[in-house]
XYZ file of C-alpha atoms in Angstrom:
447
model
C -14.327 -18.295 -21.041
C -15.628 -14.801 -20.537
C -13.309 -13.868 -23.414
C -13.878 -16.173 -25.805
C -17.953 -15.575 -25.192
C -17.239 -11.739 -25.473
C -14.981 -12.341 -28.763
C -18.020 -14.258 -29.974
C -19.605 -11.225 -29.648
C -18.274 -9.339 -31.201
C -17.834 -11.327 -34.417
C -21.713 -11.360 -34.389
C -22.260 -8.234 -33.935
C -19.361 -6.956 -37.198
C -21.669 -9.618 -39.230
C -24.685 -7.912 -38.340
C -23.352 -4.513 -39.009
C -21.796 -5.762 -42.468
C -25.241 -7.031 -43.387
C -26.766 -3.450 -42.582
C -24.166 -1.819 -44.083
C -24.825 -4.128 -47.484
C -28.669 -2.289 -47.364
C -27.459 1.041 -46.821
C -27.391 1.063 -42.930
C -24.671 1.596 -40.310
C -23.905 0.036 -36.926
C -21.112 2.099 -35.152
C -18.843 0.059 -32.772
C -19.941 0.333 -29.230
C -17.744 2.381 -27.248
C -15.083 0.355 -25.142
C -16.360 0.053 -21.197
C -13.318 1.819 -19.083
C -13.604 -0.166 -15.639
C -13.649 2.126 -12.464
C -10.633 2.097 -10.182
C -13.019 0.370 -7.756
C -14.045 -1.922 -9.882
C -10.576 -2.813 -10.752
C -9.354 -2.584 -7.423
C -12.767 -4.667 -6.095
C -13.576 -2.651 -3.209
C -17.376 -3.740 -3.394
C -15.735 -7.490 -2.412
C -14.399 -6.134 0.790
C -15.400 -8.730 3.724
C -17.856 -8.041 6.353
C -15.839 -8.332 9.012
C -13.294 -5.481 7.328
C -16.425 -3.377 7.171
C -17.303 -3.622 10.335
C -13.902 -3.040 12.054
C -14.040 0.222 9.583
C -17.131 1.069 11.204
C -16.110 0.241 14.585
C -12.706 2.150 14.407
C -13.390 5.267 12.096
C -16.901 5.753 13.405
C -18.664 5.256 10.428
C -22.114 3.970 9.130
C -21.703 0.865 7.056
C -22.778 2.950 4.136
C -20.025 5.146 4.472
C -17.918 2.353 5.219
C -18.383 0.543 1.507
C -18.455 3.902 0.102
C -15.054 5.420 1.474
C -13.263 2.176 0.054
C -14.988 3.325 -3.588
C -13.625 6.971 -3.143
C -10.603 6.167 -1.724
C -9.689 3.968 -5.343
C -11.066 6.511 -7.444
C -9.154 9.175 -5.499
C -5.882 7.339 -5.473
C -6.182 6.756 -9.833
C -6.912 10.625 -9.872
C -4.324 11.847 -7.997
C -1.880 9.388 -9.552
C -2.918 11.019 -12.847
C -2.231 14.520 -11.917
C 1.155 13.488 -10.540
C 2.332 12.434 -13.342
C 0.720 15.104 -15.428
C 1.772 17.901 -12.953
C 5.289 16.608 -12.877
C 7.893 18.476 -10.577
C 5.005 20.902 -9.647
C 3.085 18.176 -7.899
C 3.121 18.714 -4.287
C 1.303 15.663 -2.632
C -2.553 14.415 -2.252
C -5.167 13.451 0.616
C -8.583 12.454 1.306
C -10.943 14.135 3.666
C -14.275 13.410 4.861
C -16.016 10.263 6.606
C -16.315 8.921 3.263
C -12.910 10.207 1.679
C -14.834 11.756 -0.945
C -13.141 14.940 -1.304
C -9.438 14.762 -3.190
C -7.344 17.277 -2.837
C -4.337 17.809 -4.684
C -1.377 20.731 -4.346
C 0.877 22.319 -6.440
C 3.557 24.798 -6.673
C 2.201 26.349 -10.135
C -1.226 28.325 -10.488
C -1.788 27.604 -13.846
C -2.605 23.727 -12.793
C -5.326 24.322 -10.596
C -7.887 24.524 -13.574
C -6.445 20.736 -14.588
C -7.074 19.712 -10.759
C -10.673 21.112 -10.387
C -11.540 19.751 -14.012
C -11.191 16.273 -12.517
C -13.336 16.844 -9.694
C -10.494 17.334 -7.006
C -9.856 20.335 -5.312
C -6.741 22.285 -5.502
C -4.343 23.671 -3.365
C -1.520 26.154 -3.932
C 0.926 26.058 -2.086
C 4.849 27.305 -1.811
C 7.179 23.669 -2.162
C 6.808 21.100 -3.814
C 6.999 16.965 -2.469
C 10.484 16.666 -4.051
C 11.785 19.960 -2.278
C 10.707 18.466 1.371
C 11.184 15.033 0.591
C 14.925 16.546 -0.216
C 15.506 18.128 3.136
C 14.011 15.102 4.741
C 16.361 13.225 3.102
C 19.245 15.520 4.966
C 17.854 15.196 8.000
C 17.783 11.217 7.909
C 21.383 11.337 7.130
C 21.934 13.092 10.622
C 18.857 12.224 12.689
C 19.340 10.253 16.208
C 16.878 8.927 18.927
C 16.228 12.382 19.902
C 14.566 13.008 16.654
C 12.690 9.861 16.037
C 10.232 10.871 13.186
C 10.393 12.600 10.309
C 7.962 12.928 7.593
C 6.446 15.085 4.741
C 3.138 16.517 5.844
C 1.513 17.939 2.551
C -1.250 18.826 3.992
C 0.516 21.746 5.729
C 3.423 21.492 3.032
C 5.476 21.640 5.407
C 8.755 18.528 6.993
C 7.609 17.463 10.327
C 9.760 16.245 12.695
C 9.104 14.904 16.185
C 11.134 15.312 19.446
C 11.329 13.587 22.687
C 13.317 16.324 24.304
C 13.580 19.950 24.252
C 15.745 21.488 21.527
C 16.456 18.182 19.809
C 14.952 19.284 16.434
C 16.639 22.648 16.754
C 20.139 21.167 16.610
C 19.107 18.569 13.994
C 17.740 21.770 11.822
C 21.310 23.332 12.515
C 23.695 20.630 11.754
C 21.912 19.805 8.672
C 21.479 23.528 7.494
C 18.210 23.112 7.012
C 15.675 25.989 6.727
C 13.800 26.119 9.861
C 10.689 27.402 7.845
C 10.213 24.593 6.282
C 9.787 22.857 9.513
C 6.884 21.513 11.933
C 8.177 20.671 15.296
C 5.984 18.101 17.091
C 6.635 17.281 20.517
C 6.324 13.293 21.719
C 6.388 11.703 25.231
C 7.141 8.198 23.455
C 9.607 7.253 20.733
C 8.509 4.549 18.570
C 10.245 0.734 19.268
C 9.912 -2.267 16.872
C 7.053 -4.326 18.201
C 9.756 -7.709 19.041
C 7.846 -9.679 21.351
C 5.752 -10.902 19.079
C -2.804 -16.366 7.313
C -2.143 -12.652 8.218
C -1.874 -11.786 11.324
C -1.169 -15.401 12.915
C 1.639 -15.859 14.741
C 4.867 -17.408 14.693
C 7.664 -17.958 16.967
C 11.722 -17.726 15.870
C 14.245 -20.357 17.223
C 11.256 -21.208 19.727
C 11.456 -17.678 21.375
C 10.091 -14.799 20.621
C 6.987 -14.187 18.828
C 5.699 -12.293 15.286
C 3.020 -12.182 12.930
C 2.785 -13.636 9.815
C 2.785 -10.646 7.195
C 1.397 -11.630 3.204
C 1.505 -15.242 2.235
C 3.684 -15.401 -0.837
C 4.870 -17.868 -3.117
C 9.036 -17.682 -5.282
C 8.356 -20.311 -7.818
C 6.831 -23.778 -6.109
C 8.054 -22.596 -2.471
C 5.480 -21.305 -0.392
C 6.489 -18.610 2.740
C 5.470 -15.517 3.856
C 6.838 -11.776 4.135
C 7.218 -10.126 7.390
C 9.011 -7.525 9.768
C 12.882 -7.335 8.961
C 13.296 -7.018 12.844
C 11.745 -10.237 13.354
C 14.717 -12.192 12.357
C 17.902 -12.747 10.170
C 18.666 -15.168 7.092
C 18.443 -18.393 8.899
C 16.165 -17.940 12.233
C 13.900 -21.034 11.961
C 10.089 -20.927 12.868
C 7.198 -22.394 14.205
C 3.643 -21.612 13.149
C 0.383 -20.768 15.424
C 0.162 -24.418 16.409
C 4.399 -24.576 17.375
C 4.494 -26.635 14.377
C 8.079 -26.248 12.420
C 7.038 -24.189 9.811
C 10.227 -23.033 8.057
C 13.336 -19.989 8.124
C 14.002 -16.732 7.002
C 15.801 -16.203 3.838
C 16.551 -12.858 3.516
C 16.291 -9.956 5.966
C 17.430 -6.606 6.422
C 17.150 -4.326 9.526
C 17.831 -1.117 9.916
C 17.571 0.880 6.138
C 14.819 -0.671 6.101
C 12.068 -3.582 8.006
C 11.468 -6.240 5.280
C 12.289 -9.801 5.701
C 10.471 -13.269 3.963
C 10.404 -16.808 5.399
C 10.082 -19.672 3.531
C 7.894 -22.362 4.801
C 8.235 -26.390 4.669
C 5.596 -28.853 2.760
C 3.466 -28.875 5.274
C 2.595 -24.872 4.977
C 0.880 -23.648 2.274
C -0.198 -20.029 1.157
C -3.654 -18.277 0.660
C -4.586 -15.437 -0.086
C -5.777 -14.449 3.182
C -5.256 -11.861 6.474
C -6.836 -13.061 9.569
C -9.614 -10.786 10.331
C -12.074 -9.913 13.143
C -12.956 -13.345 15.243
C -10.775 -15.098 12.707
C -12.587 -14.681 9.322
C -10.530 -14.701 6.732
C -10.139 -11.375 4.799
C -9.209 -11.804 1.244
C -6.300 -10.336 -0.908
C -6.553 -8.794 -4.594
C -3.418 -7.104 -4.810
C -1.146 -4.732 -3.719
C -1.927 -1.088 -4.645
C -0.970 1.188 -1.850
C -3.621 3.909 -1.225
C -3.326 7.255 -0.437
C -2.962 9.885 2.293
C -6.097 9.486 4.000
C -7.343 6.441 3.597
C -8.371 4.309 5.394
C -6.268 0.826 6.440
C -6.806 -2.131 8.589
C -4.080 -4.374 10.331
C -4.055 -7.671 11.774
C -2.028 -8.702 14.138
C -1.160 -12.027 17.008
C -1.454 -9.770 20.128
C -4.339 -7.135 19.613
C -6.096 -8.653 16.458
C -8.183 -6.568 13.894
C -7.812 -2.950 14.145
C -8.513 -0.030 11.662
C -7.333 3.681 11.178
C -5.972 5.893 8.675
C -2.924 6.646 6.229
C -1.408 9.716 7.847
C 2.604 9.759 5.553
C 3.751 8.005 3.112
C 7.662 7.454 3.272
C 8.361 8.197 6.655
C 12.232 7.938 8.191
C 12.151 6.509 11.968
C 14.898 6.032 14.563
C 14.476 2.983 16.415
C 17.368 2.443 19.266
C 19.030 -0.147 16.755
C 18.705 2.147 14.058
C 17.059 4.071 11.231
C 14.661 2.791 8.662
C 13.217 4.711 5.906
C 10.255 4.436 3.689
C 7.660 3.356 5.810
C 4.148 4.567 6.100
C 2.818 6.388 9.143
C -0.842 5.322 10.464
C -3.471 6.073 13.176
C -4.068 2.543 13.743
C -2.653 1.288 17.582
C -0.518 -1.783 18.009
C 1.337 -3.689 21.055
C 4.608 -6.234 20.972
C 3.979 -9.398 19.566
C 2.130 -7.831 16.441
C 5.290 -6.926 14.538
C 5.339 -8.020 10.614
C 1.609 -8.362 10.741
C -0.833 -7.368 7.861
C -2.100 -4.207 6.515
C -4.827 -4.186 4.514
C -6.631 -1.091 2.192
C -10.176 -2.867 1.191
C -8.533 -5.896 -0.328
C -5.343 -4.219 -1.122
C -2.100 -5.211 0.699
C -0.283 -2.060 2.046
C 2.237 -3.529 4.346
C 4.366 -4.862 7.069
C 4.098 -3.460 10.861
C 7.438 -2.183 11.782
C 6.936 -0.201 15.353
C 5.009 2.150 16.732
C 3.834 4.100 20.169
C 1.000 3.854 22.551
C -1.574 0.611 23.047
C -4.383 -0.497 21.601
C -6.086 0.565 25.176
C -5.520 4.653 24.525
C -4.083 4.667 21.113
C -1.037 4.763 19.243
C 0.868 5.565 16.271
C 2.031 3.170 14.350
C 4.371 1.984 10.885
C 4.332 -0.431 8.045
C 7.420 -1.130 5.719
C 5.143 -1.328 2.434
C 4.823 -3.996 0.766
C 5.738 -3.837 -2.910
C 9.610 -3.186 -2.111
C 9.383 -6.740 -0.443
C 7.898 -8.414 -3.053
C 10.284 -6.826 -5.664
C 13.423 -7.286 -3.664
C 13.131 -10.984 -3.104
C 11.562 -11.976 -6.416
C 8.025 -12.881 -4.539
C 4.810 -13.361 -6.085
C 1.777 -12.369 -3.158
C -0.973 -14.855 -3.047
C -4.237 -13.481 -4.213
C -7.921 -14.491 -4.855
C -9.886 -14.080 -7.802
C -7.092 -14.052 -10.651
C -8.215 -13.245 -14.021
C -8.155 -16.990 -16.004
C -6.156 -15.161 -18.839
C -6.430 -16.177 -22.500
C -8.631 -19.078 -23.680
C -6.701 -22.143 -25.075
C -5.852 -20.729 -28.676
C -5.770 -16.871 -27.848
C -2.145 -15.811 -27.606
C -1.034 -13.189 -25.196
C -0.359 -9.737 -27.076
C 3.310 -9.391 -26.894
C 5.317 -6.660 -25.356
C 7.163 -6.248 -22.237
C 4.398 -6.415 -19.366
C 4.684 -9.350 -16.919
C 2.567 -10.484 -14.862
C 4.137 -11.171 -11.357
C 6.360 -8.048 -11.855
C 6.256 -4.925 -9.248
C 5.843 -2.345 -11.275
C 6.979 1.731 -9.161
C 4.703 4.777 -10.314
C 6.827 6.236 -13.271
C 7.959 2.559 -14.837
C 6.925 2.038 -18.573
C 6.135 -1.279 -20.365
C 4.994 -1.967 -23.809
C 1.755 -4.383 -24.167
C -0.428 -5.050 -27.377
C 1.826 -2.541 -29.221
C 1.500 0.503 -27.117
C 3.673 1.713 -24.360
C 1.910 2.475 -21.306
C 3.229 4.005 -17.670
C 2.782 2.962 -14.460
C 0.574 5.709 -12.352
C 0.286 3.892 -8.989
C 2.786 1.108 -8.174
C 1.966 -2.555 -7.671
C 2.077 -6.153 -8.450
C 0.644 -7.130 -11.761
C -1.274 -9.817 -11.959
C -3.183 -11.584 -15.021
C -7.007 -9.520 -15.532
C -4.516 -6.482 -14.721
C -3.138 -5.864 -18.580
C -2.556 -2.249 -18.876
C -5.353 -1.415 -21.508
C -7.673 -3.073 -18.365
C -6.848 -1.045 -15.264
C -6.422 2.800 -16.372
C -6.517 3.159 -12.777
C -3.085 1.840 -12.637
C -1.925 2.720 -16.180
C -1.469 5.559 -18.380
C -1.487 5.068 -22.733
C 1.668 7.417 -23.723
């Protein structure tokens, strides 16, 4: 309806400037608006009781609470503009401050630090670039053991870190890998990190009548509703209960190690919103599923410890559980215990993820992981639930063709055609209708 009222419009408006021009006047067309990443993304829709975990959690003023989730879009559409512009040279991004308004950027090559500041962010020079360490991370994976739990690319010190629980550990990891000890941070941990078994959302659910989980991202694969969730929770065929011990459904698909993604397919009597269980049991609502950046901040829901908040520390992280490796998960500040495994993170109203493990309590802190989302939802063919869809065209109005789809996970880098233009992909996610490419230049570039 909005459309068809705007298209209205504008057909007035041509008429009017014909008639002008007829006398010898001129009406110039009004420049398009260009929506804001956070009005795209809707941060200012983010729910009170978000907010106020935010504040509670990252010690902030619930100013600076609404206004880090504004920076934090705007920075994550800036830096996903320089990384594709700066190509190989691009050496990873972060937010600093209470309100994540500074962006910084790095790079391996001088001559782009004019491009960086000219965008408002600052940049950083520095000696490797993300593909170089992700690389030797990659080698170290391949050869990593319990010993050596964590790896990840810090780019704030552009350097691999990689965590120990015993003396020497990293040393002969760095050795029978060949790897460059100078490219290396050693960090040394008391705790290793273990998948979080004993475990809307966040709400619970119980497999074969047993153990316990949380309920991940409602989702929906074509009329069947279900849910995603923790790989470790379960295989293909585990059967669940929900909250109430009311059968509720089975997995369909999970895999554990390589990764910690799994999706369960509920009966009739579930059905799927496009909520996470927040603080006291509020629902928080869903928009989409743009993953944020290095330093921002992300909340997580879970059946055991509830609504807590922290930051982004790593993107694609490797850790060694005791059943195995996983890679590609993100590494956060925000503290989890057993029981909240395959729960919900949530960026504003952005879904980031799964919980996989972690280390420490939600008494004195912890360290914790999420298996993003987006690889579930592409894997399995889901489509996450989420509130305040754009209607699309008005009866009459045909879509522009090309090859954007909505329901489609689209990775940074991935090109589509739409409207006659070809357009890429700067920060990956699931499309949704109101998110056409020529609508969201925060999450796609006009080639």
């Amino acid at each position: 309806m909005l459309k068809r009222h705007a298209r209205a419009a504008c057909t007035a408006l041509a008429a009017a400037g014909l008639l002008l021009a007829g006398t010898g006047g001129a009406v110039a067309d009004p420049a398009p608006v260009v929506p804001s990443a956070a009005t795209s993304l809707r941060t200012s829709d983010a729910s009170p009781e978000l907010l106020a975990a935010m504040q509670r959690d990252l010690g902030l003023t619930p100013t600076q609470a609404k206004a880090r989730l504004a920076h934090e879009a705007e920075a994550g559409a800036t830096a996903a503009r320089l990384r594709d512009r700066l190509g190989a040279a691009f050496a990873g991004a972060w937010v600093d401050g209470a309100d994540a308004a500074v962006l910084t950027v790095a790079t391996t090559r001088a001559a782009d630090t004019a491009a960086i500041r000219a965008t408002g962010a600052r940049a950083k020079l520095v000696t490797r670039t993300l593909a170089d360490l992700d690389g030797a991370k990659a080698a170290l994976d391949r050869a990593a053991g319990p010993a050596t739990p964590v790896r990840y690319v810090d780019p704030r010190s552009n350097t691999l870190v990689v965590e120990e629980t015993e003396a020497g550990a990293a040393a002969r990891l760095l050795s029978a890998t060949g790897t460059d000890a100078a490219l290396v941070t050693v960090v040394r941990t008391a705790e290793a990190p273990r998948p979080l078994y004993d475990l809307r959302g966040g709400d619970a659910y119980y497999m074969n009548g047993s153990g316990r989980c949380s309920v991940g991202f409602p989702v929906t694969k074509g009329t069947v509703n279900g849910f995603a969730t923790a790989g470790h929770c379960g295989r293909a065929g585990t059967t669940t209960t929900g909250f109430n011990q009311v059968a509720q459904g089975s997995f369909q698909a999970s895999v554990f190690p390589g990764n910690d993604m799994a999706w369960v397919a509920a009966n009739s009597s579930w059905t799927s919103t496009p909520y996470v269980k927040g603080s006291g049991g509020a629902n928080v609502q869903v928009a989409g599923s743009v993953l944020q950046p290095v330093g921002a901040s992300v909340c997580r829901s879970g059946s055991t410890t509830g609504w807590h908040c922290g930051t982004i520390q790593q993107h694609n992280t490797s850790v060694t559980y005791p059943e195995g490796t996983i890679s590609g998960v993100t590494r956060t500040t925000v503290c989890a215990e057993p029981g909240d495994s395959g729960g919900s993170y949530i960026s504003g109203s952005q879904a980031q993820g799964v919980t996989s493990g972690g280390s420490g309590n939600c008494s004195r802190g912890g360290t914790t992981f999420f298996q993003p989302l987006n690889p579930i939802l592409s894997a399995y063919g889901l489509t996450l639930k989420v509130t305040g869809s754009d209607p699309g065209p008005g009866p009459g109005e045909p879509e522009p063709g090309g090859t954007w789809k909505a329901g489609a996970v689209y990775a940074a880098g991935a090109t589509v055609t739409y409207g006659g233009s070809t357009y890429r992909c700067i920060q990956g996610h699931q499309a949704q209708t109101g998110w056409e490419p020529p609508n969201v230049p925060a999450l796609w570039q006009r080639v």
